[in-house]
PDB file of C-alpha atoms in Angstrom:
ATOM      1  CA  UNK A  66     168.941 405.139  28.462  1.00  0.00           C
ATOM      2  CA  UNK A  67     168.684 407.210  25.135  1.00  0.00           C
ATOM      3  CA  UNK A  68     167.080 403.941  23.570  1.00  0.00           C
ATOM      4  CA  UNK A  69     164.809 403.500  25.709  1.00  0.00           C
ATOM      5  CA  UNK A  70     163.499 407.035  25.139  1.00  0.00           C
ATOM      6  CA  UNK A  71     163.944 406.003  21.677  1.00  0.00           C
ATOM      7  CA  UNK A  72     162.045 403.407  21.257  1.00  0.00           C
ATOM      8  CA  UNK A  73     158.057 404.162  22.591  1.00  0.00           C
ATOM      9  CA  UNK A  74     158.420 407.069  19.851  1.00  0.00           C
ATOM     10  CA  UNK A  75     159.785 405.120  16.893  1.00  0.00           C
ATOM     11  CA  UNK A  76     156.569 402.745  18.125  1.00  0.00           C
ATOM     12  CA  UNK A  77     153.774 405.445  18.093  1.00  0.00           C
ATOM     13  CA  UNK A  78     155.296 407.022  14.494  1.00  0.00           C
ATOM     14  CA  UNK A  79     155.137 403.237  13.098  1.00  0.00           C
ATOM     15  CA  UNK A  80     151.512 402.848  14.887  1.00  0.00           C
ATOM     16  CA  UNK A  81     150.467 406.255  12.807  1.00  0.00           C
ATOM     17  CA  UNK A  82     152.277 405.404   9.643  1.00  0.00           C
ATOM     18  CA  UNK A  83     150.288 401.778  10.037  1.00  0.00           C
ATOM     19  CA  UNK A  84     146.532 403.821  10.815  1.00  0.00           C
ATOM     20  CA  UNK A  85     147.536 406.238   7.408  1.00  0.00           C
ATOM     21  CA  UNK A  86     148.319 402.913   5.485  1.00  0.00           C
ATOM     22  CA  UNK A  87     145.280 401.378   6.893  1.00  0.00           C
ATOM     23  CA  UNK A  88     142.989 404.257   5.638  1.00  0.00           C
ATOM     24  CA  UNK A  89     144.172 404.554   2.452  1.00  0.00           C
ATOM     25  CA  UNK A  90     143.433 400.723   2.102  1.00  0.00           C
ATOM     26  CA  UNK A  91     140.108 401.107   3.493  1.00  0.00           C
ATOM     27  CA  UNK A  92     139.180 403.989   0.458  1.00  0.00           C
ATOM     28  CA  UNK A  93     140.891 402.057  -1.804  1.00  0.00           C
ATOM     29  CA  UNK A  94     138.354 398.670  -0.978  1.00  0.00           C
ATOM     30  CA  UNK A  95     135.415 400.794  -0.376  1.00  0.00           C
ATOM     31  CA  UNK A  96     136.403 402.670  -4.434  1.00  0.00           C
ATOM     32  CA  UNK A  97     136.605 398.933  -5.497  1.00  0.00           C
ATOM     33  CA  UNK A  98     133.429 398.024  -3.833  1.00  0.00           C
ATOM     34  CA  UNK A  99     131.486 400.870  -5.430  1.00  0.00           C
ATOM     35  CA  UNK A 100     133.327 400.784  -8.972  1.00  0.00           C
ATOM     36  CA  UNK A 101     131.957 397.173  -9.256  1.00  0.00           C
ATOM     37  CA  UNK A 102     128.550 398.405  -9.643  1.00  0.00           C
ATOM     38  CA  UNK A 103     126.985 396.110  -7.560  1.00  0.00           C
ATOM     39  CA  UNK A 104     126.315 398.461  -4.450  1.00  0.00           C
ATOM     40  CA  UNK A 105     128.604 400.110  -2.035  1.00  0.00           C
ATOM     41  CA  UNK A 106     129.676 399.384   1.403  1.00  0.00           C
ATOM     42  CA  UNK A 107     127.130 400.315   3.932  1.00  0.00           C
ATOM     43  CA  UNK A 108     129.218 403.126   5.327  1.00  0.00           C
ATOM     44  CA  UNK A 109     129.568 404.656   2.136  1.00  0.00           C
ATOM     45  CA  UNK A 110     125.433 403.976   1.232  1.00  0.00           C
ATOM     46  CA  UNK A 111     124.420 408.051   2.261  1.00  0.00           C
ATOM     47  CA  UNK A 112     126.700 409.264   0.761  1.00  0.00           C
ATOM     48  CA  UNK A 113     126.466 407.586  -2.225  1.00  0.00           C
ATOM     49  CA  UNK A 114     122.665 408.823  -2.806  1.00  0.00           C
ATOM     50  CA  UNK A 115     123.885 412.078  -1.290  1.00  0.00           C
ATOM     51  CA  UNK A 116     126.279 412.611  -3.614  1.00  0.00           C
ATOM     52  CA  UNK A 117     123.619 411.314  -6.723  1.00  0.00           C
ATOM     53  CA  UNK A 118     121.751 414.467  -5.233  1.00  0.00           C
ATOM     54  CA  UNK A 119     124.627 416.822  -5.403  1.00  0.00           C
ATOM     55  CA  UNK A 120     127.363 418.690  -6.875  1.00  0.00           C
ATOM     56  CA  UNK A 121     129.560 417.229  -4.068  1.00  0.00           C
ATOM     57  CA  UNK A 122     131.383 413.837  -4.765  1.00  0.00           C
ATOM     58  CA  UNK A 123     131.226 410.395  -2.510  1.00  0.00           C
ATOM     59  CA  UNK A 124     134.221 411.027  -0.490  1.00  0.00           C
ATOM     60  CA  UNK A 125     133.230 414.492   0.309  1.00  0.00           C
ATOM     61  CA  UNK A 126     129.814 413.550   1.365  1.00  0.00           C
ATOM     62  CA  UNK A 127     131.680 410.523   3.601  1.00  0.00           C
ATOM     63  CA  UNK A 128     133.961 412.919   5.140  1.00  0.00           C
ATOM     64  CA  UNK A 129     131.270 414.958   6.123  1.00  0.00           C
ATOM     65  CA  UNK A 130     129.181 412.349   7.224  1.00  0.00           C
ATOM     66  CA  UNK A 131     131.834 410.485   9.553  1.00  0.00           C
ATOM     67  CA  UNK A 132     132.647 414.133  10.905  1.00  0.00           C
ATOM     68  CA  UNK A 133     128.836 414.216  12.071  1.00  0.00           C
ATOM     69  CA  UNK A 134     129.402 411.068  13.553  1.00  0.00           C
ATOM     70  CA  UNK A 135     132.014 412.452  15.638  1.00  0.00           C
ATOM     71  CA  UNK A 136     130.286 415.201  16.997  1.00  0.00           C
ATOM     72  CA  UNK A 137     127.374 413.231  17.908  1.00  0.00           C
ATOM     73  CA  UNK A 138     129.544 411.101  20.113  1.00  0.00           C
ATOM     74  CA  UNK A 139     131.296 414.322  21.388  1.00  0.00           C
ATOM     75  CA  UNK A 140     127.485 415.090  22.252  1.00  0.00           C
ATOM     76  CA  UNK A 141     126.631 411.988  23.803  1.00  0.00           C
ATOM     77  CA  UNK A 142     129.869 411.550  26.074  1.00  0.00           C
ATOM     78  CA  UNK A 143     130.468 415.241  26.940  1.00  0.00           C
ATOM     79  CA  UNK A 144     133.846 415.126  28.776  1.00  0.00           C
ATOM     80  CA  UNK A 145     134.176 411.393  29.095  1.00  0.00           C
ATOM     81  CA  UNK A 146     134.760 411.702  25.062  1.00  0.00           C
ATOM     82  CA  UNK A 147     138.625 410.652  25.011  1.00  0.00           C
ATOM     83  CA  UNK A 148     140.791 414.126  23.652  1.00  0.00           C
ATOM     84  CA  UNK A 149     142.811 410.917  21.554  1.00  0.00           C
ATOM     85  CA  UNK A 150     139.381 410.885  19.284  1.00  0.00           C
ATOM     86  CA  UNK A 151     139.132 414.175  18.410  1.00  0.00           C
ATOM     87  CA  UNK A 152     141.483 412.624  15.645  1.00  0.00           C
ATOM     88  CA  UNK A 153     138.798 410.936  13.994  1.00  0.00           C
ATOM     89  CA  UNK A 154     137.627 414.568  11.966  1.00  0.00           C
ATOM     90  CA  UNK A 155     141.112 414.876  10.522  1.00  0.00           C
ATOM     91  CA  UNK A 156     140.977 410.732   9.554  1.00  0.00           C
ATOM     92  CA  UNK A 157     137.334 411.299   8.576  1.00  0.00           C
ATOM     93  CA  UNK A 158     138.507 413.906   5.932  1.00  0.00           C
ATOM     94  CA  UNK A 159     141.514 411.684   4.641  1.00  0.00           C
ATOM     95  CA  UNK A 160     138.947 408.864   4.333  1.00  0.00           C
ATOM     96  CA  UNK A 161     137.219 410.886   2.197  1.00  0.00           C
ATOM     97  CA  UNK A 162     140.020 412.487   0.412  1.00  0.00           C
ATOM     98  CA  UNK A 163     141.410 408.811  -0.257  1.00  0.00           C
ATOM     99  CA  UNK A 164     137.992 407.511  -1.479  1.00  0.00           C
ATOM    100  CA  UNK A 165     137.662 410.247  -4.179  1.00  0.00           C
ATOM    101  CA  UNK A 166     141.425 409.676  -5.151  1.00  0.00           C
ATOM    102  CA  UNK A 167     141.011 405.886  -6.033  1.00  0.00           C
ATOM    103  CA  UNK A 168     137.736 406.653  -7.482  1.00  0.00           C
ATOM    104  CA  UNK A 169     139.341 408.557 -10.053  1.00  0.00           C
ATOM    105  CA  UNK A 170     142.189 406.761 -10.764  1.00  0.00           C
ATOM    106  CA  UNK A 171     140.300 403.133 -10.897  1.00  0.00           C
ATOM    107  CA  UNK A 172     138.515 402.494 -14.232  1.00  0.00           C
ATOM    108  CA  UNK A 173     135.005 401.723 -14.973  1.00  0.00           C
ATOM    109  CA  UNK A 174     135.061 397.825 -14.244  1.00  0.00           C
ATOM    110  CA  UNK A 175     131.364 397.333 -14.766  1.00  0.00           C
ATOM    111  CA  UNK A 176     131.098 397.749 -18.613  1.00  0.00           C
ATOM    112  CA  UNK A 177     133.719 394.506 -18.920  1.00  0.00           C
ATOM    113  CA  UNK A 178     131.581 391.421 -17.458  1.00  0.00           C
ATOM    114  CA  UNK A 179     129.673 390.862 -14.616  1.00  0.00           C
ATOM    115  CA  UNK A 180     132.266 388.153 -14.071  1.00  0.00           C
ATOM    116  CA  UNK A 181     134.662 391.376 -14.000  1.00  0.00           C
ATOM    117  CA  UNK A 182     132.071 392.555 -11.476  1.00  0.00           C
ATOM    118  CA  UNK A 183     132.187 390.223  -9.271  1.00  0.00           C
ATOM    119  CA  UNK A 184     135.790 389.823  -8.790  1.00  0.00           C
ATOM    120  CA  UNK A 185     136.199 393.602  -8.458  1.00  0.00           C
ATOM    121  CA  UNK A 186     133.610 393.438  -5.633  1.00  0.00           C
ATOM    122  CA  UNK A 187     135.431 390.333  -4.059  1.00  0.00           C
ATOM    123  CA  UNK A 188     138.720 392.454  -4.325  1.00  0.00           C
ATOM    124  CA  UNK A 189     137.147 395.212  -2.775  1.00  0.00           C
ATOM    125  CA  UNK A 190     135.985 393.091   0.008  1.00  0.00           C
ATOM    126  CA  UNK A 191     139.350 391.924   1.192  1.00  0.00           C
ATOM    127  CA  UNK A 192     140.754 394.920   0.686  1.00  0.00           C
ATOM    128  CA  UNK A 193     139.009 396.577   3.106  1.00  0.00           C
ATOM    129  CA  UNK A 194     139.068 394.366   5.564  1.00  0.00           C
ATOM    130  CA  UNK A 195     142.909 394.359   5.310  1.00  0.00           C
ATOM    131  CA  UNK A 196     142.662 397.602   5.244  1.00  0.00           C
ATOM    132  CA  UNK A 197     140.355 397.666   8.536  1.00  0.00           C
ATOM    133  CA  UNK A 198     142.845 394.964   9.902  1.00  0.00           C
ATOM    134  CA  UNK A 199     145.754 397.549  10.034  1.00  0.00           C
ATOM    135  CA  UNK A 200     144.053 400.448  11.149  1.00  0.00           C
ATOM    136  CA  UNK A 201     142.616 398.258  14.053  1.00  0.00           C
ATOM    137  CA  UNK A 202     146.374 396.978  14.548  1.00  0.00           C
ATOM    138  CA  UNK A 203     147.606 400.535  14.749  1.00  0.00           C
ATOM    139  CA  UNK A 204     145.633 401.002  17.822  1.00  0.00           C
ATOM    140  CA  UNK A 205     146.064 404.573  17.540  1.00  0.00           C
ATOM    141  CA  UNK A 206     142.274 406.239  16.398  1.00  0.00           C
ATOM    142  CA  UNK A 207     139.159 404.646  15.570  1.00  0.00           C
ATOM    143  CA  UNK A 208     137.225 405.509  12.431  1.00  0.00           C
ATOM    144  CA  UNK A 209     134.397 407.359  13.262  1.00  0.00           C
ATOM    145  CA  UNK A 210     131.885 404.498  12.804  1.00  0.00           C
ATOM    146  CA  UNK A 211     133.194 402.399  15.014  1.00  0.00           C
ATOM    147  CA  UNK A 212     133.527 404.750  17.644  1.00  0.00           C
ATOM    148  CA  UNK A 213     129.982 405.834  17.380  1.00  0.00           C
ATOM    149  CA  UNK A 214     129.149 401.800  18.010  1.00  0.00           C
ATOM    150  CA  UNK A 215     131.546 402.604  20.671  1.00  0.00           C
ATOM    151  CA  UNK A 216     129.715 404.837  22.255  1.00  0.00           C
ATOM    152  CA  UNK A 217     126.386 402.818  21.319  1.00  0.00           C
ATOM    153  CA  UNK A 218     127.892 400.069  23.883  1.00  0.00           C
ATOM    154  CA  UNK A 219     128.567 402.265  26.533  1.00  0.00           C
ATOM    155  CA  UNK A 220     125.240 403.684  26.455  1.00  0.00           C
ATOM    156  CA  UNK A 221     123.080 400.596  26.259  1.00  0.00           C
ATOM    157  CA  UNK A 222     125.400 398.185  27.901  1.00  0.00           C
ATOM    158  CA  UNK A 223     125.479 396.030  25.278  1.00  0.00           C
ATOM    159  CA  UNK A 224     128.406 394.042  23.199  1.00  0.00           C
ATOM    160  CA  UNK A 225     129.629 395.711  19.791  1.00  0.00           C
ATOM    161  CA  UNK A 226     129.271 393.010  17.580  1.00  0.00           C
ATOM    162  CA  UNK A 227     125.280 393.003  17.527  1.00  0.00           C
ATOM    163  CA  UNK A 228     125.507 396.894  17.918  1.00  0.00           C
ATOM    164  CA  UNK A 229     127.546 396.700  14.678  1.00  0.00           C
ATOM    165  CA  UNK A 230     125.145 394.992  13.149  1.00  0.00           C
ATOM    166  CA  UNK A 231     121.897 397.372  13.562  1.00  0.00           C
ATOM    167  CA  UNK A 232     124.208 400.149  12.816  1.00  0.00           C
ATOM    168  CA  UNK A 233     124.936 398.833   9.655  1.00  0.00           C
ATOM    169  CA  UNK A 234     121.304 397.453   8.906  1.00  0.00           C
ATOM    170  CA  UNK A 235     120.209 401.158   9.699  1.00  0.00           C
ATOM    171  CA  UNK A 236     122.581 402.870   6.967  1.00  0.00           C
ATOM    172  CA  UNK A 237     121.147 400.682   4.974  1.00  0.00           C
ATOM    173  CA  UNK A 238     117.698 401.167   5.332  1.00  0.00           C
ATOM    174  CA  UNK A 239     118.174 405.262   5.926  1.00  0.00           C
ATOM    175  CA  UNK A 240     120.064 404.834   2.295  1.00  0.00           C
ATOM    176  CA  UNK A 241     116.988 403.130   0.707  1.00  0.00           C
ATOM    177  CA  UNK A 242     114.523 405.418   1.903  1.00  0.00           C
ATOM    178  CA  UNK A 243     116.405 408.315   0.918  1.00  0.00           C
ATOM    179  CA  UNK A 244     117.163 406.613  -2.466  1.00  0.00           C
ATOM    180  CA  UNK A 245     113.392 405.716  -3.417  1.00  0.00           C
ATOM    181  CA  UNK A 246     112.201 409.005  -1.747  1.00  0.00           C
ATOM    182  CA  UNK A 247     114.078 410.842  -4.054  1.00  0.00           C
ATOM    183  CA  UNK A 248     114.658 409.013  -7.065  1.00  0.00           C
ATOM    184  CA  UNK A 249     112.145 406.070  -6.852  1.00  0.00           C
ATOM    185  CA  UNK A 250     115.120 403.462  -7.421  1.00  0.00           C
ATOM    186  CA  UNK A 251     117.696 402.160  -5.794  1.00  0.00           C
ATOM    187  CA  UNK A 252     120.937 404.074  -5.560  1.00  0.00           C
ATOM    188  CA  UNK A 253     124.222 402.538  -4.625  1.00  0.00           C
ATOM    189  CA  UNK A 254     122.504 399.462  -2.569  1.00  0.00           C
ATOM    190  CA  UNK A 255     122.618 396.127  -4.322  1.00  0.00           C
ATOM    191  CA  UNK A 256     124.203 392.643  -3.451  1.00  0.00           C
ATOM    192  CA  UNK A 257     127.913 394.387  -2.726  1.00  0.00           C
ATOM    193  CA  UNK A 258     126.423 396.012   0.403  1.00  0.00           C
ATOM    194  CA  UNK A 259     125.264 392.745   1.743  1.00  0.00           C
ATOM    195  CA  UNK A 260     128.252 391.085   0.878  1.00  0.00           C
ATOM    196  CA  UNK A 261     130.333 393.844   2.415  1.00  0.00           C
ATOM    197  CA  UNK A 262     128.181 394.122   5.462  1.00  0.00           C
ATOM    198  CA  UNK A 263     128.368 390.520   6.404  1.00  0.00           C
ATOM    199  CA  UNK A 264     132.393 389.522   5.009  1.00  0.00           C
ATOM    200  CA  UNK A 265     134.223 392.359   5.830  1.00  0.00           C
ATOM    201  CA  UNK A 266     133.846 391.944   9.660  1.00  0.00           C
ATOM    202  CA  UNK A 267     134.450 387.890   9.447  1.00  0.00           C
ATOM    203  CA  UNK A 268     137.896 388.562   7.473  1.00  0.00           C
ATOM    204  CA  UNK A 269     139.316 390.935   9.802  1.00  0.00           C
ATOM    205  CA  UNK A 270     138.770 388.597  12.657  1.00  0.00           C
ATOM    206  CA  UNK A 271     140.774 385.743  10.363  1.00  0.00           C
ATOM    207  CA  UNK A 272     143.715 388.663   9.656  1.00  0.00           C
ATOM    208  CA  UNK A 273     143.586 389.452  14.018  1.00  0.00           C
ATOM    209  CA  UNK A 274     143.350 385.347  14.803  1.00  0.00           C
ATOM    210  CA  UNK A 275     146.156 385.031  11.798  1.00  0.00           C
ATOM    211  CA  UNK A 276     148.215 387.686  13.509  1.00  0.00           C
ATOM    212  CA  UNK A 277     148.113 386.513  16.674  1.00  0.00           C
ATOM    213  CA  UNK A 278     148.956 382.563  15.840  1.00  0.00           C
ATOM    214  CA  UNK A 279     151.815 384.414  13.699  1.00  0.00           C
ATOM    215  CA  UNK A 280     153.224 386.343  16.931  1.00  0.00           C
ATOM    216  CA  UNK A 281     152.469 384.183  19.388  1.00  0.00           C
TER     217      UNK A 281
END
């Protein structure tokens, strides 16, 4: 009987463990991603001009920003907002925390090659998709852009995937203007974004199809 009190708890700590793993992957692809100098991931795109603005450093500015994507699902939802989520400020601010960790310890891979370029960017890539892959695994919280698509599908009544999609495009585009509005140049968008934007998503469904033909 004492095991099988046991056991659901030894579960849920693995199933947090895997989410903290998962996040510090994520930072660590999305630091790889931006250190290859050929544009950051688009959930890291304001805060990357933010943070050319400021005093205040990328993974600040993406802690903050995920936080006020939190909120403005807490708005949205009122009390149908699951209590569960309210987890996504305290994995918002380890996101950042993580992202301006591996930022500092990863070197400057740009002035090597642009071959060293693009392999950084490719290892960036898969990195945070693996990294995406185990927090999605974990099942426990969602980061806080996904849950605001989240809430974007329960709203309109329409699937994630294309949801995904114009809330990607529109970080984007909100990063350009704010880039050429205040610096007249681009800022942190380049041919890493796109590459981000439209791999990331297709490798974590080949690491959830992999797991499942593994398990099953």
């Amino acid at each position: 009987m004492s095991e099988l009190v046991k056991r659901p708890k030894v579960t849920l700590v693995f199933r947090y463990i895997l989410c903290f793993v998962g996040i510090s992957v994520m930072a660590l692809g999305v630091a790889l991603t931006t250190k290859a100098n050929l544009g950051t991931t688009p959930i890291s795109a304001l805060p990357y001009v933010a943070s050319a603005l400021t005093s205040m450093s990328i993974g600040v500015w993406t802690g903050l920003f995920n936080v006020l994507l939190v909120v403005a699902q807490v708005v949205v939802l009122g009390r149908r907002f699951p209590p569960l989520q309210y987890l996504q400020i305290p994995v918002s601010c380890l996101f950042g925390l993580f992202i301006d960790i591996w930022m500092t310890c990863l070197p400057e891979f740009a002035a090597h090659s642009v071959a060293m370029q693009i392999a950084v960017l490719c290892a960036g890539t898969f990195t945070l998709a693996f990294g995406v892959f185990l927090e999605v695994s974990a099942g426990v919280v969602v980061m806080a852009g996904e849950g605001a698509v989240k809430v974007m599908t329960i709203v309109s009544r329409k699937e994630f995937g294309p949801l995904k999609v114009v809330f990607d495009v529109t970080l984007v585009l909100s990063a350009i203007l704010l880039s050429y509005f205040m610096f007249r140049e681009l800022k942190g968008i380049g041919i890493g974004t796109v590459v981000s934007a439209v791999c990331v998503g297709t490798l974590v469904k080949l690491f959830l199809t992999a797991r499942r033909r593994v398990a099953g």
